Amino acid sequence: MGSLTSPSDTVTASRKMTFDDLLIEAGGFGRFQVMVLLILCIPRLIVPLHFLQHVFISAVPQHHCAISTQRNPGNLSKEDLLFINIPQEPDGTFSSCKMYSQPQPHLILNRSQATINGSHVQSCNQGWEYDLSTFSSTTVTRWDLVCSRRGLSKALATLFFIGVTVGAIIFGDLSDRYGRRVMLLVSMLLAIVFGGMSAGSISYSMFAVCTALSGCTFSGLTINIISLSVEWVDVRHRTDAGIITGFCWSIGSSVLALLAYLLRDWRWLLVAITAPLVPAVISVWWVPESARWLLAKGRAKEAEAVLMQCAAANGCSLDAFRKNSESIQALAEAEPSSHTYSYIDLFRTPRLRRISVCCGLVW
């Protein structure tokens, strides 16, 4: 005589089902997960384009003080004109930030001779001339971010990553409140706006502000891409999802180098790395909200709907999956009443402290 299981035992067992069990019931890692990861690869490819853009848009070409026509005593060649107006460094190169207060034409005959006419070396007072053989224009050449202003060029990258840090805090909280998919779309739309404003900046101040805001939005973009990738994949395949996103970063970095080679003007390069966000927004529209997040918010019906969509795409029997409705409802009721975590919990146990510190050092 077989053992009998009471209805209450069945309910109790069903209530112990975890979200990962539900994912396995919906096909585990199937066509649905592959589709989600491939769609999310589109915006993920764009992220390194912006994180590494400063290497190219803020490149510092060779430069020297601009020489006015009044400082040319005759029909001199370019090299001779530099010799009589620009002092040389110990390695023989022309100074990038200094010029003679008066032209020194005698140096053409004897370039080792000292300056005369009481001339002394002074800072550039008429701007700079740049070697445009590599880049036709960068933020450095646009706003003369060299010599005493070179710190302003380095500040641009710093401002971007300050924005990334602030964005991680802001969008991390917002994605928990309003959903991963919604905040991913919001961050992408904002990234398009601030990317376009950066390309059209008419002043250094405007560009600096747009750069910081752009960093903030790309932080939100990154956080929500990773969240959706991980939360739609069962535990056994999360490493695979991480490897796929890692490939996207490598490919995106290579694409940036190619774009920088083809587009030597910083404004057009910014347009080129921002424009792909438009089709990315359209593609992400087809990615469903995280069922895990929906359950955490107690939205059982919506969670069941997207899990049914997942099961159908993975070729699972919908009739069989409908039997999990009670388990889904139980999870939705249990999650909102569970403990609310804070940043302090990241350091509560030795293992969590180790992981948190290592992640911080890596980033």
Coordinates of N, CA and C in Angstrom, one line a residue, residues 137-272:
S137 N 40.8 66.9 -33.9 CA 40.3 67.7 -32.8 C 40.0 66.8 -31.6
T138 N 40.4 67.3 -30.4 CA 40.1 66.6 -29.1 C 39.6 67.7 -28.2
T139 N 39.2 67.3 -27.0 CA 38.7 68.3 -26.0 C 39.9 69.1 -25.6
V140 N 41.1 68.6 -25.7 CA 42.3 69.3 -25.3 C 42.6 70.4 -26.3
T141 N 42.5 70.2 -27.5 CA 42.7 71.2 -28.5 C 41.6 72.2 -28.6
R142 N 40.4 71.7 -28.3 CA 39.2 72.6 -28.3 C 39.3 73.7 -27.3
W143 N 39.7 73.3 -26.0 CA 39.7 74.3 -24.9 C 41.1 74.5 -24.4
D144 N 42.2 74.2 -25.1 CA 43.6 74.4 -24.7 C 43.8 73.9 -23.3
L145 N 43.6 72.6 -23.1 CA 43.7 72.0 -21.8 C 45.2 71.4 -21.7
V146 N 46.1 72.3 -21.8 CA 47.5 72.0 -21.7 C 48.3 72.9 -20.8
C147 N 49.5 72.5 -20.5 CA 50.3 73.4 -19.6 C 49.6 73.6 -18.2
S148 N 49.4 74.9 -17.9 CA 48.8 75.2 -16.6 C 47.3 74.7 -16.5
R149 N 46.7 74.4 -17.7 CA 45.3 73.9 -17.7 C 45.2 72.4 -17.9
R150 N 46.4 71.7 -17.9 CA 46.3 70.2 -18.1 C 45.5 69.5 -17.1
G151 N 45.5 70.0 -15.9 CA 44.7 69.3 -14.8 C 43.2 69.3 -15.1
L152 N 42.7 70.2 -15.9 CA 41.3 70.2 -16.3 C 41.0 69.1 -17.2
S153 N 42.0 68.7 -18.0 CA 41.8 67.5 -18.9 C 41.6 66.2 -18.1
K154 N 42.5 66.1 -17.1 CA 42.5 64.9 -16.3 C 41.2 64.9 -15.4
A155 N 40.7 66.0 -15.1 CA 39.5 66.1 -14.3 C 38.3 65.6 -15.0
L156 N 38.3 65.6 -16.3 CA 37.1 65.1 -17.0 C 36.9 63.6 -16.8
A157 N 37.9 62.8 -16.8 CA 37.8 61.4 -16.5 C 37.4 61.2 -15.0
T158 N 38.0 62.0 -14.2 CA 37.6 61.9 -12.7 C 36.1 62.2 -12.5
L159 N 35.6 63.2 -13.2 CA 34.2 63.6 -13.1 C 33.3 62.5 -13.6
F160 N 33.7 61.8 -14.7 CA 32.9 60.7 -15.2 C 32.8 59.6 -14.2
F161 N 33.9 59.2 -13.5 CA 33.8 58.1 -12.6 C 33.2 58.6 -11.2
I162 N 33.3 59.8 -10.9 CA 32.5 60.3 -9.7 C 31.0 60.1 -10.0
G163 N 30.6 60.5 -11.3 CA 29.3 60.2 -11.7 C 28.9 58.7 -11.6
V164 N 29.8 57.9 -12.0 CA 29.6 56.4 -11.9 C 29.3 56.0 -10.5
T165 N 30.1 56.5 -9.6 CA 30.0 56.2 -8.1 C 28.6 56.7 -7.6
V166 N 28.3 57.9 -7.9 CA 27.0 58.5 -7.4 C 25.8 57.7 -8.1
G167 N 26.0 57.4 -9.4 CA 24.9 56.7 -10.1 C 24.7 55.3 -9.5
A168 N 25.7 54.6 -9.0 CA 25.6 53.3 -8.5 C 24.7 53.4 -7.2
I169 N 24.8 54.4 -6.5 CA 24.0 54.6 -5.3 C 22.5 54.9 -5.6
I170 N 22.4 55.9 -6.6 CA 21.1 56.3 -6.9 C 20.3 55.3 -7.7
F171 N 20.9 54.7 -8.7 CA 20.2 53.7 -9.6 C 20.0 52.4 -8.9
G172 N 21.0 52.1 -7.9 CA 20.8 50.9 -7.2 C 19.5 50.9 -6.4
D173 N 19.3 52.0 -5.7 CA 18.1 52.2 -4.9 C 16.8 52.3 -5.8
L174 N 16.9 53.0 -6.9 CA 15.8 53.2 -7.8 C 15.4 51.9 -8.5
S175 N 16.3 51.1 -8.8 CA 16.0 49.8 -9.5 C 15.3 48.8 -8.5
D176 N 15.7 48.9 -7.2 CA 15.0 48.1 -6.2 C 13.5 48.6 -6.0
R177 N 13.3 49.9 -6.2 CA 12.0 50.5 -5.9 C 11.1 50.3 -7.1
Y178 N 11.6 50.6 -8.3 CA 10.7 50.7 -9.5 C 11.0 49.6 -10.6
G179 N 12.0 48.8 -10.4 CA 12.2 47.7 -11.3 C 13.5 47.8 -12.1
R180 N 14.0 46.7 -12.5 CA 15.3 46.7 -13.3 C 15.0 47.2 -14.7
R181 N 14.0 46.7 -15.3 CA 13.7 47.0 -16.7 C 13.4 48.5 -16.9
V182 N 12.5 49.0 -16.0 CA 12.1 50.4 -16.1 C 13.3 51.3 -15.9
M183 N 14.2 51.0 -14.9 CA 15.3 51.9 -14.7 C 16.4 51.7 -15.8
L184 N 16.5 50.5 -16.4 CA 17.4 50.3 -17.5 C 17.0 51.2 -18.7
L185 N 15.7 51.3 -19.0 CA 15.2 52.1 -20.0 C 15.4 53.6 -19.7
V186 N 15.1 54.0 -18.5 CA 15.3 55.4 -18.0 C 16.8 55.8 -18.2
S187 N 17.7 54.9 -17.7 CA 19.1 55.3 -17.7 C 19.6 55.3 -19.2
M188 N 19.1 54.5 -20.0 CA 19.5 54.6 -21.4 C 19.0 55.8 -22.1
L189 N 17.8 56.2 -21.9 CA 17.3 57.4 -22.4 C 18.1 58.7 -21.9
L190 N 18.4 58.7 -20.6 CA 19.2 59.8 -20.1 C 20.6 59.8 -20.7
A191 N 21.1 58.6 -20.9 CA 22.5 58.5 -21.5 C 22.5 59.1 -22.9
I192 N 21.4 58.9 -23.7 CA 21.3 59.4 -25.0 C 21.3 61.0 -24.9
V193 N 20.5 61.5 -24.0 CA 20.4 62.9 -23.8 C 21.7 63.6 -23.4
F194 N 22.4 63.0 -22.4 CA 23.6 63.6 -21.9 C 24.8 63.3 -22.9
G195 N 24.7 62.2 -23.6 CA 25.8 61.9 -24.6 C 25.7 62.9 -25.7
G196 N 24.4 63.2 -26.2 CA 24.2 64.2 -27.2 C 24.6 65.6 -26.8
M197 N 24.3 66.0 -25.5 CA 24.7 67.3 -25.0 C 26.2 67.4 -24.9
S198 N 26.9 66.3 -24.5 CA 28.3 66.3 -24.4 C 28.9 66.6 -25.8
A199 N 28.4 66.0 -26.8 CA 29.0 66.2 -28.2 C 28.7 67.6 -28.7
G200 N 27.7 68.2 -28.2 CA 27.4 69.6 -28.7 C 27.8 70.6 -27.7
S201 N 28.6 70.3 -26.7 CA 29.0 71.3 -25.7 C 29.7 72.5 -26.3
I202 N 29.3 73.7 -25.8 CA 29.9 74.9 -26.3 C 31.0 75.5 -25.3
S203 N 31.1 74.8 -24.2 CA 32.1 75.3 -23.2 C 32.7 74.1 -22.4
Y204 N 33.8 74.3 -21.8 CA 34.4 73.3 -20.9 C 33.5 72.9 -19.8
S205 N 32.9 74.0 -19.2 CA 32.0 73.7 -18.0 C 30.8 72.9 -18.4
M206 N 30.2 73.2 -19.5 CA 29.1 72.4 -20.0 C 29.5 70.9 -20.2
F207 N 30.6 70.8 -20.9 CA 31.1 69.4 -21.2 C 31.4 68.6 -19.9
A208 N 32.0 69.3 -18.9 CA 32.3 68.7 -17.6 C 31.1 68.2 -16.9
V209 N 30.0 69.0 -16.9 CA 28.8 68.7 -16.2 C 28.1 67.5 -16.9
C210 N 28.1 67.6 -18.2 CA 27.4 66.5 -19.0 C 28.2 65.2 -18.9
T211 N 29.5 65.3 -18.7 CA 30.3 64.1 -18.5 C 30.0 63.4 -17.2
A212 N 29.9 64.2 -16.2 CA 29.6 63.6 -14.8 C 28.2 63.0 -14.9
L213 N 27.2 63.7 -15.5 CA 25.8 63.1 -15.6 C 25.8 61.9 -16.4
S214 N 26.6 61.9 -17.5 CA 26.7 60.7 -18.3 C 27.2 59.5 -17.6
G215 N 28.3 59.7 -16.8 CA 28.8 58.7 -15.9 C 27.7 58.1 -15.0
C216 N 26.9 59.0 -14.4 CA 25.8 58.6 -13.5 C 24.9 57.6 -14.3
T217 N 24.5 58.0 -15.5 CA 23.5 57.2 -16.2 C 24.1 55.9 -16.6
F218 N 25.3 55.9 -17.0 CA 25.9 54.6 -17.4 C 26.2 53.6 -16.3
S219 N 26.3 54.2 -15.1 CA 26.3 53.3 -13.9 C 25.0 52.6 -13.7
G220 N 23.9 53.4 -13.9 CA 22.5 52.8 -13.8 C 22.3 51.7 -14.9
L221 N 22.8 52.0 -16.1 CA 22.7 51.1 -17.2 C 23.4 49.8 -16.9
T222 N 24.7 49.9 -16.4 CA 25.5 48.7 -16.1 C 24.8 47.9 -15.0
I223 N 24.4 48.5 -13.9 CA 23.8 47.8 -12.8 C 22.5 47.0 -13.2
N224 N 21.7 47.6 -14.0 CA 20.4 47.0 -14.4 C 20.6 45.9 -15.4
I225 N 21.6 46.1 -16.3 CA 21.9 45.0 -17.3 C 22.4 43.8 -16.5
I226 N 23.3 43.9 -15.6 CA 23.8 42.8 -14.8 C 22.7 42.2 -14.0
S227 N 21.9 43.0 -13.3 CA 20.8 42.5 -12.5 C 19.8 41.6 -13.3
L228 N 19.4 42.1 -14.5 CA 18.5 41.3 -15.4 C 19.2 40.1 -15.9
S229 N 20.5 40.2 -16.2 CA 21.2 39.0 -16.7 C 21.2 37.9 -15.6
V230 N 21.6 38.3 -14.4 CA 21.7 37.3 -13.3 C 20.4 36.8 -12.8
E231 N 19.4 37.6 -12.7 CA 18.1 37.2 -12.1 C 17.2 36.4 -13.1
W232 N 17.6 36.4 -14.3 CA 16.8 35.5 -15.2 C 17.6 34.2 -15.5
V233 N 18.7 33.9 -14.8 CA 19.5 32.7 -15.0 C 19.5 32.0 -13.7
D234 N 19.4 30.6 -13.8 CA 19.6 29.8 -12.5 C 21.0 29.8 -12.0
V235 N 21.2 29.4 -10.8 CA 22.5 29.5 -10.1 C 23.6 28.8 -10.9
R236 N 23.3 27.7 -11.5 CA 24.3 26.9 -12.2 C 24.8 27.6 -13.4
H237 N 24.1 28.5 -14.0 CA 24.5 29.1 -15.3 C 24.9 30.6 -15.1
R238 N 25.0 31.1 -13.9 CA 25.3 32.5 -13.7 C 26.7 32.8 -14.1
T239 N 27.6 31.9 -13.9 CA 29.0 32.1 -14.4 C 29.0 32.3 -15.9
D240 N 28.2 31.4 -16.6 CA 28.1 31.6 -18.1 C 27.6 32.9 -18.5
A241 N 26.6 33.4 -17.7 CA 26.1 34.8 -18.0 C 27.2 35.8 -17.8
G242 N 28.0 35.7 -16.7 CA 29.0 36.6 -16.5 C 30.1 36.6 -17.6
I243 N 30.4 35.4 -18.1 CA 31.4 35.3 -19.1 C 30.9 36.0 -20.4
I244 N 29.6 35.8 -20.7 CA 29.1 36.5 -21.9 C 29.2 38.0 -21.8
T245 N 28.8 38.6 -20.6 CA 28.9 40.0 -20.4 C 30.4 40.5 -20.5
G246 N 31.3 39.6 -20.0 CA 32.7 39.9 -20.1 C 33.2 40.0 -21.6
F247 N 32.7 39.1 -22.4 CA 33.0 39.1 -23.8 C 32.5 40.4 -24.5
C248 N 31.3 40.9 -24.0 CA 30.8 42.1 -24.6 C 31.7 43.3 -24.3
W249 N 32.3 43.3 -23.1 CA 33.2 44.4 -22.7 C 34.4 44.4 -23.6
S250 N 35.0 43.2 -23.9 CA 36.2 43.1 -24.7 C 35.9 43.5 -26.1
I251 N 34.7 43.1 -26.6 CA 34.4 43.4 -28.0 C 34.1 44.9 -28.1
G252 N 33.4 45.5 -27.1 CA 33.1 46.9 -27.1 C 34.4 47.8 -27.1
S253 N 35.4 47.3 -26.4 CA 36.7 48.0 -26.3 C 37.4 48.0 -27.7
S254 N 37.3 46.9 -28.4 CA 37.9 46.8 -29.7 C 37.2 47.7 -30.7
V255 N 35.8 47.8 -30.6 CA 35.0 48.6 -31.5 C 35.4 50.1 -31.2
L256 N 35.6 50.5 -30.0 CA 36.0 51.8 -29.7 C 37.3 52.2 -30.4
A257 N 38.3 51.3 -30.3 CA 39.5 51.6 -31.0 C 39.3 51.8 -32.5
L258 N 38.5 51.0 -33.1 CA 38.2 51.1 -34.5 C 37.5 52.4 -34.8
L259 N 36.5 52.8 -34.0 CA 35.8 54.0 -34.3 C 36.7 55.2 -34.1
A260 N 37.6 55.2 -33.1 CA 38.5 56.3 -32.9 C 39.5 56.4 -34.1
Y261 N 39.8 55.3 -34.7 CA 40.7 55.3 -35.9 C 40.0 55.9 -37.1
L262 N 38.7 55.7 -37.2 CA 38.0 56.2 -38.3 C 37.5 57.6 -38.1
L263 N 37.2 58.0 -36.9 CA 36.7 59.3 -36.6 C 37.7 60.0 -35.7
R264 N 38.4 61.0 -36.3 CA 39.4 61.7 -35.5 C 39.0 62.9 -34.8
D265 N 37.7 63.3 -35.0 CA 37.1 64.5 -34.3 C 36.4 64.0 -33.1
W266 N 36.6 64.6 -31.9 CA 36.0 64.1 -30.7 C 34.5 64.2 -30.7
R267 N 33.9 65.2 -31.3 CA 32.5 65.4 -31.3 C 31.8 64.3 -32.1
W268 N 32.4 63.9 -33.3 CA 31.8 62.9 -34.1 C 32.0 61.5 -33.4
L269 N 33.1 61.4 -32.7 CA 33.3 60.1 -32.0 C 32.3 59.9 -30.9
L270 N 32.0 61.0 -30.2 CA 30.9 61.0 -29.2 C 29.5 60.6 -29.8
V271 N 29.3 61.2 -30.9 CA 28.0 60.9 -31.6 C 28.0 59.4 -32.0
A272 N 29.1 58.9 -32.5 CA 29.1 57.5 -32.9 C 29.0 56.5 -31.8

